[in-house]
Coordinates of C-alpha atoms in Angstrom, one line a residue:
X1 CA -12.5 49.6 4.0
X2 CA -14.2 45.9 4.9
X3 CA -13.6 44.2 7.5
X4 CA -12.7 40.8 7.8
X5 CA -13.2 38.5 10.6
X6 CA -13.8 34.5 11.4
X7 CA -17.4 33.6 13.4
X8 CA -18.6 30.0 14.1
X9 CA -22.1 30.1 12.7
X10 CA -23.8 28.0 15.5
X11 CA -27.3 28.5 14.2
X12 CA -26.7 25.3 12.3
X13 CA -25.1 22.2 14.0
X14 CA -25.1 18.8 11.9
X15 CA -24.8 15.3 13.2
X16 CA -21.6 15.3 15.4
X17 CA -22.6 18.5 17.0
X18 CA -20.1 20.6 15.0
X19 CA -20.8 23.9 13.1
X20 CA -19.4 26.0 10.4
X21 CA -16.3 28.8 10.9
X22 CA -16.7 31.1 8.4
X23 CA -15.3 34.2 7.0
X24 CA -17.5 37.6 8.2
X25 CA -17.1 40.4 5.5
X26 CA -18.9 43.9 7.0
X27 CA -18.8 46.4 4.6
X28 CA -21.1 49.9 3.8
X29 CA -23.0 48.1 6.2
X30 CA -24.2 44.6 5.0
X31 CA -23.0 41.5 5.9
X32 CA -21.9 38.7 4.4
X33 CA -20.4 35.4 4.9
X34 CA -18.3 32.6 3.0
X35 CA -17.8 29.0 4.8
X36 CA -14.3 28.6 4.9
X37 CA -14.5 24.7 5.2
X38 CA -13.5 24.2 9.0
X39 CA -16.2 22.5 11.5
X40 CA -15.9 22.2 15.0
X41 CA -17.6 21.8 18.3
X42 CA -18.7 25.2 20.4
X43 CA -16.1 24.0 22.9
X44 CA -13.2 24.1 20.3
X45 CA -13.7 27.9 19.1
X46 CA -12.3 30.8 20.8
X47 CA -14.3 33.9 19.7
X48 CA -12.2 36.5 21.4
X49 CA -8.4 34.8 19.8
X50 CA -10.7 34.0 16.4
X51 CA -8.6 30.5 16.8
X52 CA -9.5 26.4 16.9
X53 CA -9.0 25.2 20.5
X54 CA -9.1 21.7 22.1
X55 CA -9.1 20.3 18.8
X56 CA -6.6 17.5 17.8
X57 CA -5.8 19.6 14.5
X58 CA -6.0 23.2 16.6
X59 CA -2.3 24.3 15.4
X60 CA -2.5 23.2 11.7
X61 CA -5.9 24.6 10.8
X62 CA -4.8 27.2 12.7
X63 CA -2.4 28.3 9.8
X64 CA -4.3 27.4 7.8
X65 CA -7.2 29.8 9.0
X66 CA -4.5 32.8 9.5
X67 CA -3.0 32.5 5.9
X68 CA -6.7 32.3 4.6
X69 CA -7.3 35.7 6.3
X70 CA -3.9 37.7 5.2
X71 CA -4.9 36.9 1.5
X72 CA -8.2 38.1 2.0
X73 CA -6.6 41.4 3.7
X74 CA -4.0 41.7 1.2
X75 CA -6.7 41.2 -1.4
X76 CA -9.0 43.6 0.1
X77 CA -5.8 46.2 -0.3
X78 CA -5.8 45.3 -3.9
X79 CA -8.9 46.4 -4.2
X80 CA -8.7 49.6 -2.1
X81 CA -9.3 52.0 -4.7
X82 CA -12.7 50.3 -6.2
X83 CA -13.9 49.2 -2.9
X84 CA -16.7 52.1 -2.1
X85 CA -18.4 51.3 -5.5
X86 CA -18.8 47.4 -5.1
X87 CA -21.7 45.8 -2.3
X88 CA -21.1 43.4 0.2
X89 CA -22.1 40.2 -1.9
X90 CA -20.1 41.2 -4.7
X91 CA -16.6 41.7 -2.3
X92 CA -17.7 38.1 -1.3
X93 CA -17.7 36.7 -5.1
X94 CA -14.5 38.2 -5.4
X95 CA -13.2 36.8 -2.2
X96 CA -14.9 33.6 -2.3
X97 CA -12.1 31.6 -4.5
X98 CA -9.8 32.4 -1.6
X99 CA -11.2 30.8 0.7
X100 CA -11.5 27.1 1.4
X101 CA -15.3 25.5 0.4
X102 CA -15.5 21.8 1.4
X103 CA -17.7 21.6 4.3
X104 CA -15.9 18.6 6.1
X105 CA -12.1 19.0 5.7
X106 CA -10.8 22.4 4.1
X107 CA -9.1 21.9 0.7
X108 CA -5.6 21.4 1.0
X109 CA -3.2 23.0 -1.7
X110 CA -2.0 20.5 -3.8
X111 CA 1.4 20.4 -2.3
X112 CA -0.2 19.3 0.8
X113 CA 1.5 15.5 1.7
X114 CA -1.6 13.8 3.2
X115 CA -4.2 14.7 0.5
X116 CA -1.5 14.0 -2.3
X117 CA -0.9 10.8 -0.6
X118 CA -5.0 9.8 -0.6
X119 CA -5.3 10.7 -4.1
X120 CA -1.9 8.3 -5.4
X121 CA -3.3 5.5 -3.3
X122 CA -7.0 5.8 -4.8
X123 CA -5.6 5.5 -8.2
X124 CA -3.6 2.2 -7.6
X125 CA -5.5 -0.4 -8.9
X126 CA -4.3 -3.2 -6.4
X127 CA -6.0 -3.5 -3.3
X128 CA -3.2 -4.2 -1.4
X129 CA -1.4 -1.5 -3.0
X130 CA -3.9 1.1 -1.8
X131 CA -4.0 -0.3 1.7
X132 CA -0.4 -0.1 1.9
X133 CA -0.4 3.5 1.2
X134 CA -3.5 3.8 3.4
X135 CA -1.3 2.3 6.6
X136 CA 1.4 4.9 5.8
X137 CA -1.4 7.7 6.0
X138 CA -2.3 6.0 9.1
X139 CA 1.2 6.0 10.3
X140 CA 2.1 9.1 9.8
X141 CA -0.9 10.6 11.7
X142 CA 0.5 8.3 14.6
X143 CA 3.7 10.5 14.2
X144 CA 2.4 13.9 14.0
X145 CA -0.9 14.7 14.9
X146 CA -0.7 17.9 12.3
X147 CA 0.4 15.6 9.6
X148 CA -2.9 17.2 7.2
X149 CA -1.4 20.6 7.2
X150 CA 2.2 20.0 6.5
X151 CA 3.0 20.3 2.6
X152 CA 6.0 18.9 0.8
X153 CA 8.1 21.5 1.0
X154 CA 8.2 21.2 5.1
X155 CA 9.4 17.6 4.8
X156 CA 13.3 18.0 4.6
X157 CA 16.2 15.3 5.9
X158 CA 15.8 15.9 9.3
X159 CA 12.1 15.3 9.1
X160 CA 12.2 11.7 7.4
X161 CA 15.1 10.8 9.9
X162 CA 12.6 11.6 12.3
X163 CA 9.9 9.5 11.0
X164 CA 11.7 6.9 10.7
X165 CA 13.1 6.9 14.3
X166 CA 9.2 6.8 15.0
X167 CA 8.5 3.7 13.1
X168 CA 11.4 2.3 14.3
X169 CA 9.9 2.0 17.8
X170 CA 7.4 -0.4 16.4
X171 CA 9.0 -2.0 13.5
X172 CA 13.0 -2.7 14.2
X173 CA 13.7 -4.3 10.9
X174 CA 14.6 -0.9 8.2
X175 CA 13.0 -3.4 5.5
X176 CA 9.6 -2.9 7.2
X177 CA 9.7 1.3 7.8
X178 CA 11.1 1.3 4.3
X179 CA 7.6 0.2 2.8
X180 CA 6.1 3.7 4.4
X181 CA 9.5 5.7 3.4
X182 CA 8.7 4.7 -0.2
X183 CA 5.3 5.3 -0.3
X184 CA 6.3 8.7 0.9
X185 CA 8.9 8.8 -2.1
X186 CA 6.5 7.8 -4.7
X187 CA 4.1 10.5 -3.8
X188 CA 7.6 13.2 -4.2
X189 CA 8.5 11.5 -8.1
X190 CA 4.6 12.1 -8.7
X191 CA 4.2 15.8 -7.6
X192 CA 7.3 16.7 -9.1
X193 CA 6.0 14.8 -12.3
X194 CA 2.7 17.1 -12.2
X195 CA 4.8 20.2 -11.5
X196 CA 3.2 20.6 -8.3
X197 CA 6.6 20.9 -6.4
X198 CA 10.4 20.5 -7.4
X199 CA 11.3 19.7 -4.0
X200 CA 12.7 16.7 -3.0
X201 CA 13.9 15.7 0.5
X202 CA 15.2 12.2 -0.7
X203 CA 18.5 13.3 -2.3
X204 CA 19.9 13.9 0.9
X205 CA 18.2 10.5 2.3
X206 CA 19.1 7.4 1.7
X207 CA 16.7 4.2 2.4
X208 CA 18.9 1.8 4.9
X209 CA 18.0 -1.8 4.5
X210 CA 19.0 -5.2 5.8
X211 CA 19.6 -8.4 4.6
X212 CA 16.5 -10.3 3.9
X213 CA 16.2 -13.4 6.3
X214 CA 16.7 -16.6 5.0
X215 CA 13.7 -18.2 3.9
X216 CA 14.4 -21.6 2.0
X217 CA 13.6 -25.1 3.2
X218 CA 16.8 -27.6 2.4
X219 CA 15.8 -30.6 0.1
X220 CA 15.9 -32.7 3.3
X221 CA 13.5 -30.5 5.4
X222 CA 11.3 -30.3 2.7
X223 CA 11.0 -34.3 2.7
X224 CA 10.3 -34.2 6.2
X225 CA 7.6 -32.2 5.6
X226 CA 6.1 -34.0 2.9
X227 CA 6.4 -37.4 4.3
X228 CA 5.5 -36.5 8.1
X229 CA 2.4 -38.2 9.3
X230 CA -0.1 -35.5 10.0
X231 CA -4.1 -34.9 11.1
X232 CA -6.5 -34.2 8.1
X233 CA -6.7 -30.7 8.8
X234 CA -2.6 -29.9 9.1
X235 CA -2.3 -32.5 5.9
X236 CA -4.6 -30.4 4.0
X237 CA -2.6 -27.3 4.8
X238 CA 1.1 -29.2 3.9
X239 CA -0.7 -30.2 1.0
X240 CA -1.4 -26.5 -0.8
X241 CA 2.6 -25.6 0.5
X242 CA 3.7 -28.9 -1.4
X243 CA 1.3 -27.5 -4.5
X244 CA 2.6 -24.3 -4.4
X245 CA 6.3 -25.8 -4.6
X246 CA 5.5 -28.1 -7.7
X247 CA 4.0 -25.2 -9.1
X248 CA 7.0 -23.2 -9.3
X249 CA 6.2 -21.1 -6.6
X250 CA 3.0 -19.8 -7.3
X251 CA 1.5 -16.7 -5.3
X252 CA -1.2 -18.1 -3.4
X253 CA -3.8 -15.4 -4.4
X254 CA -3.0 -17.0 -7.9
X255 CA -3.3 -19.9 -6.7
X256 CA -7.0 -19.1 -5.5
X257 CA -8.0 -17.6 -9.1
X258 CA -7.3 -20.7 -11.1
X259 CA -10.2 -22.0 -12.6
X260 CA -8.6 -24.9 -15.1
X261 CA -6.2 -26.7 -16.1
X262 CA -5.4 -26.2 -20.6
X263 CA -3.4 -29.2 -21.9
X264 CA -1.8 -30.1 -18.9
X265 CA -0.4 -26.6 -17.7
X266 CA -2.0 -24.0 -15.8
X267 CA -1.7 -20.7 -17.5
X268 CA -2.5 -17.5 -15.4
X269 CA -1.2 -13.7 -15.1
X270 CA 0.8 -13.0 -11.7
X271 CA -1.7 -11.0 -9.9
X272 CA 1.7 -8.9 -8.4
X273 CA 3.4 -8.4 -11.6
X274 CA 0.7 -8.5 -14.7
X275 CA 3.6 -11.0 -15.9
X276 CA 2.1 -14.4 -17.8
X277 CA 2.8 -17.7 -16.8
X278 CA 2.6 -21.3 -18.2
X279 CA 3.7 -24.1 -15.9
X280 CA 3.3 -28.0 -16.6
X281 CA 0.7 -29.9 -14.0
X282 CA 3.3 -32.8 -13.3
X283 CA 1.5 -35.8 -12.0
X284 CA 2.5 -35.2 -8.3
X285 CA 0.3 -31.4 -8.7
X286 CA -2.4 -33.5 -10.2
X287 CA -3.1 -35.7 -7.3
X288 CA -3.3 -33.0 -4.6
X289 CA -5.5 -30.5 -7.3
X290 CA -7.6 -33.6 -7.3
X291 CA -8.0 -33.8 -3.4
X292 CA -8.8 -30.5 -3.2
X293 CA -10.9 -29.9 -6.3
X294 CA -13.6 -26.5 -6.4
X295 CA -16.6 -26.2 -7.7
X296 CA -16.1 -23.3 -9.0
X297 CA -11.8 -22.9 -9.0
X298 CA -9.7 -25.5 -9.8
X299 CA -8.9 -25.8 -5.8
X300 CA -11.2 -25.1 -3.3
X301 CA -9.8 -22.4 -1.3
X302 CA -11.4 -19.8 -3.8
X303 CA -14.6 -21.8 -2.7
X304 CA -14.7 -21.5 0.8
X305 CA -13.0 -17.6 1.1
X306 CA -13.8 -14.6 -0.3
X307 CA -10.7 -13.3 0.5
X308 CA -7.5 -15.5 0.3
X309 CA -5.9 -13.3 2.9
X310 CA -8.2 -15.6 5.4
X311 CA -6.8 -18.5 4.3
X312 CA -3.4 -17.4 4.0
X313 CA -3.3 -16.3 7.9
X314 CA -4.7 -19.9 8.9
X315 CA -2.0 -21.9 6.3
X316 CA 1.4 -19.8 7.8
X317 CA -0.1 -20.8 11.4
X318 CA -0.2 -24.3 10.5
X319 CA 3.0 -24.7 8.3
X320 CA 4.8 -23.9 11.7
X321 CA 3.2 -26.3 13.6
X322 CA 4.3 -29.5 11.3
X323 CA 6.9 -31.9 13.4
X324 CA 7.6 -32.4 16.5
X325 CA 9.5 -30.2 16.7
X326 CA 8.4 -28.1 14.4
X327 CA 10.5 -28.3 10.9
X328 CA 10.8 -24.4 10.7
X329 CA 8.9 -22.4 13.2
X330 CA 8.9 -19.4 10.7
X331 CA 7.7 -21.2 7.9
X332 CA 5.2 -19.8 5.4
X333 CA 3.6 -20.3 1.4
X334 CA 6.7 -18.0 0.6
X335 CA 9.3 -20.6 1.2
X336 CA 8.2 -22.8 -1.4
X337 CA 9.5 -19.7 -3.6
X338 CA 12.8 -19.6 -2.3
X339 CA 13.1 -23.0 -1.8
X340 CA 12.5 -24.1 -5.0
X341 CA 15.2 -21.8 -6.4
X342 CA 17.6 -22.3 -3.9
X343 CA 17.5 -26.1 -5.0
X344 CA 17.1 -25.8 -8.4
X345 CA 20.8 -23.6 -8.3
X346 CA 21.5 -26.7 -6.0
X347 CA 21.4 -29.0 -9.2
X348 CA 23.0 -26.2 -11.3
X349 CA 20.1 -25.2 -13.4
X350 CA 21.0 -22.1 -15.5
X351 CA 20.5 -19.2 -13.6
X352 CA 18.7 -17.9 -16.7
X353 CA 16.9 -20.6 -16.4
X354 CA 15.8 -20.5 -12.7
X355 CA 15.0 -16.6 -13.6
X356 CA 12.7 -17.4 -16.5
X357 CA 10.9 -19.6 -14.2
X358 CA 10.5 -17.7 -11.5
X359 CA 9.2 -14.8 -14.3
X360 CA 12.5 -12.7 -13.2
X361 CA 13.9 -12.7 -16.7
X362 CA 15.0 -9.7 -18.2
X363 CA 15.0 -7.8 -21.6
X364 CA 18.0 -9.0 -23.2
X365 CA 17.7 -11.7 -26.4
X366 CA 19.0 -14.3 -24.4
X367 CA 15.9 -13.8 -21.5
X368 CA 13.4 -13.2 -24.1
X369 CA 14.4 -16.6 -25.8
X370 CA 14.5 -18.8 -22.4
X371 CA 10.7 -17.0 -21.6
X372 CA 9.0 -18.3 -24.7
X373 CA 11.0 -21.8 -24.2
X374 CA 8.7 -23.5 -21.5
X375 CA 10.5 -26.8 -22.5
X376 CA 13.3 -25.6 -20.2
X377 CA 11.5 -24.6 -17.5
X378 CA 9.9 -28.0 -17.6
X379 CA 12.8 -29.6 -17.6
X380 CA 14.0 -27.5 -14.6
X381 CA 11.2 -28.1 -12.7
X382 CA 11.1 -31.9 -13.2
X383 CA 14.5 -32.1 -11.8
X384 CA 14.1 -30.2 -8.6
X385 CA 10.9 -32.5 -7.8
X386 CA 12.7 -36.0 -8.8
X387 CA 15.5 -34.8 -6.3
X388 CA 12.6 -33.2 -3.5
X389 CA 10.4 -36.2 -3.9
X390 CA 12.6 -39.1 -4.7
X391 CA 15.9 -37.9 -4.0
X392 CA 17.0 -38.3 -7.8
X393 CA 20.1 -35.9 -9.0

């Protein structure tokens, strides 16, 4: 019969001083040896317990290692009664596919949560998207320092309650630590859409949320706003809030991509949603596009930063520093958003309406109809800036 055992092959050490564990088959006396995808330091091996020491993933490869082995012993039983007429290196081709052959991390089954998690994020096609899912990775590392061994089917009620007692330490609101719950959720619905599990922890969990703060400026602080005398640089900043307002809203990172204005509208694709979007430039827009004209965008923020992000982090800073005191200390480009809805349901604009212009609208005949009629939405918008701007009902 063979014998099995694991040996860090220190003969060869790469770059961060770390060498190869691999899987010793002795048998009619050769030798031969398959790489079982672990690396660590001298320090971090224990030749006598055949186990990962010191090592912040000691318990997890652990397991790993040990389930590795018994299927190559229960294998090797498989094969007891062929076993005298086949050599050394042929036992290891048939071995070999049990055992793990990536040389820096093993690879993990493909119910394994972390490296199902890497894979869903790389296919997003948003950036944000992906780093949201790459925060959760982060995250969850922060919670359990074994987090790259434990596959779906370890992840049960108890666990998530857990993990979100964690996150609650750092982020109180349940609207925040529901981002990483979900991400974990999406990654469940995915696997259980490839058949790689039919687990699924989330039946028995339920998401808790809060009310989301109130974020809309009143017709009267918004006036304030607009009409309070400010330095160049502050005025420049209130200006691309009051633009974002006329324009409906707008997202800023859309706001960064336009490049033109056709006919008097701009006409973009929400950069969130993939939903279209035609709004009319009213002559109030026009003036501060002018001021702040690109070269290469219609406004020059897309000019200046490669990433709107940048920008975005210096224009929230500012918009809470405007009046003395300061109008809203929480303010941000989102209010315009909310605030131009809240004030257009003020002046009892159709909700359908309001919905179609904030690209809310949904699939019945009535929604589809109010989408394709921009005359309404025109209309909509006019109002809410004659009553913002000159305080016209």
């Amino acid at each position: 019969m063979a014998n099995i055992k694991l040996y860090l092959d220190t003969r060869s050490v790469d770059h961060r001083n770390t060498s190869a564990i691999k899987v010793v088959i002795s048998h009619k006396g050769r030798t031969a040896l398959i790489t079982s995808g672990f690396r660590v330091k001298a320090d971090q091996w224990d030749a006598s317990l055949q186990a990962v020491i010191g090592h912040p993933r000691a318990k997890s490869w652990n397991n790993i290692l040990t389930a590795m082995i018994y299927n190559v012993r229960e294998e090797l039983f498989k094969l007891r009664r062929e076993i005298d007429g086949i050599s050394a290196t042929d036992l290891k081709h048939k071995l070999a596919p049990l055992i793990t052959g990536a040389e820096e991390q093993p690879e993990a089954p493909r119910d394994f949560l972390i490296p199902l998690m890497k894979n869903f994020a790389t296919n997003k096609q948003k950036t944000r998207t992906r780093e949201l899912y790459e925060t959760t990775i982060r995250r969850l590392r922060e919670f359990d320092a074994d987090i790259d061994g434990i596959r779906l089917s370890a992840i049960n009620k108890s666990w998530l309650i857990s993990f979100d007692n964690f996150l609650s330490l750092t982020s109180p609101s349940p609207n925040a630590r529901n981002i990483h719950l979900r991400n974990i959720r999406a990654v469940f619905n995915a696997a259980i859409d490839d058949e790689i599990t039919t687990h699924y922890p989330f039946r028995k969990f339920a998401l808790k949320s809060a009310p989301t703060a109130k974020r809309s400026l009143t017709a009267r602080q918004l006036r304030a706003i607009i009409s309070e005398p400010l330095p160049p640089h502050l005025a420049a900043y209130r200006d691309i809030f009051t633009l974002i307002f006329m324009l409906i809203g707008i997202n800023l990172v859309d706001l960064c991509n336009l490049d033109k204005i056709i006919d008097n509208r701009i006409e973009y694709t929400r950069a969130k949603t993939g939903r279209f979007y035609s709004i009319k430039v009213e002559p109030e827009a026009a003036e501060i596009i002018q001021r702040h004209r690109g070269r290469y965008h219609l406004i020059d923020i897309g000019d200046r930063y490669d990433n709107y992000r940048n920008y975005t982090i210096r224009i929230n800073a500012a918009l809470k520093r405007i009046g003395n005191p300061p109008v809203c200390s929480e303010l941000s480009t989102y209010w315009a958003r909310h605030s131009w809805a809240t004030i257009a349901a003020e002046l009892d604009i159709p909700k359908e309406t309001i919905a179609a212009a904030l690209g809310h609208g949904g699939n019945s005949v009535t929604d589809i109809y109010i989408r394709f009629d921009d005359r309404k939405i025109d209309e909509a918008n006019r109002r809410v800036l004659d009553y913002v701007l000159y305080n016209k009902k």
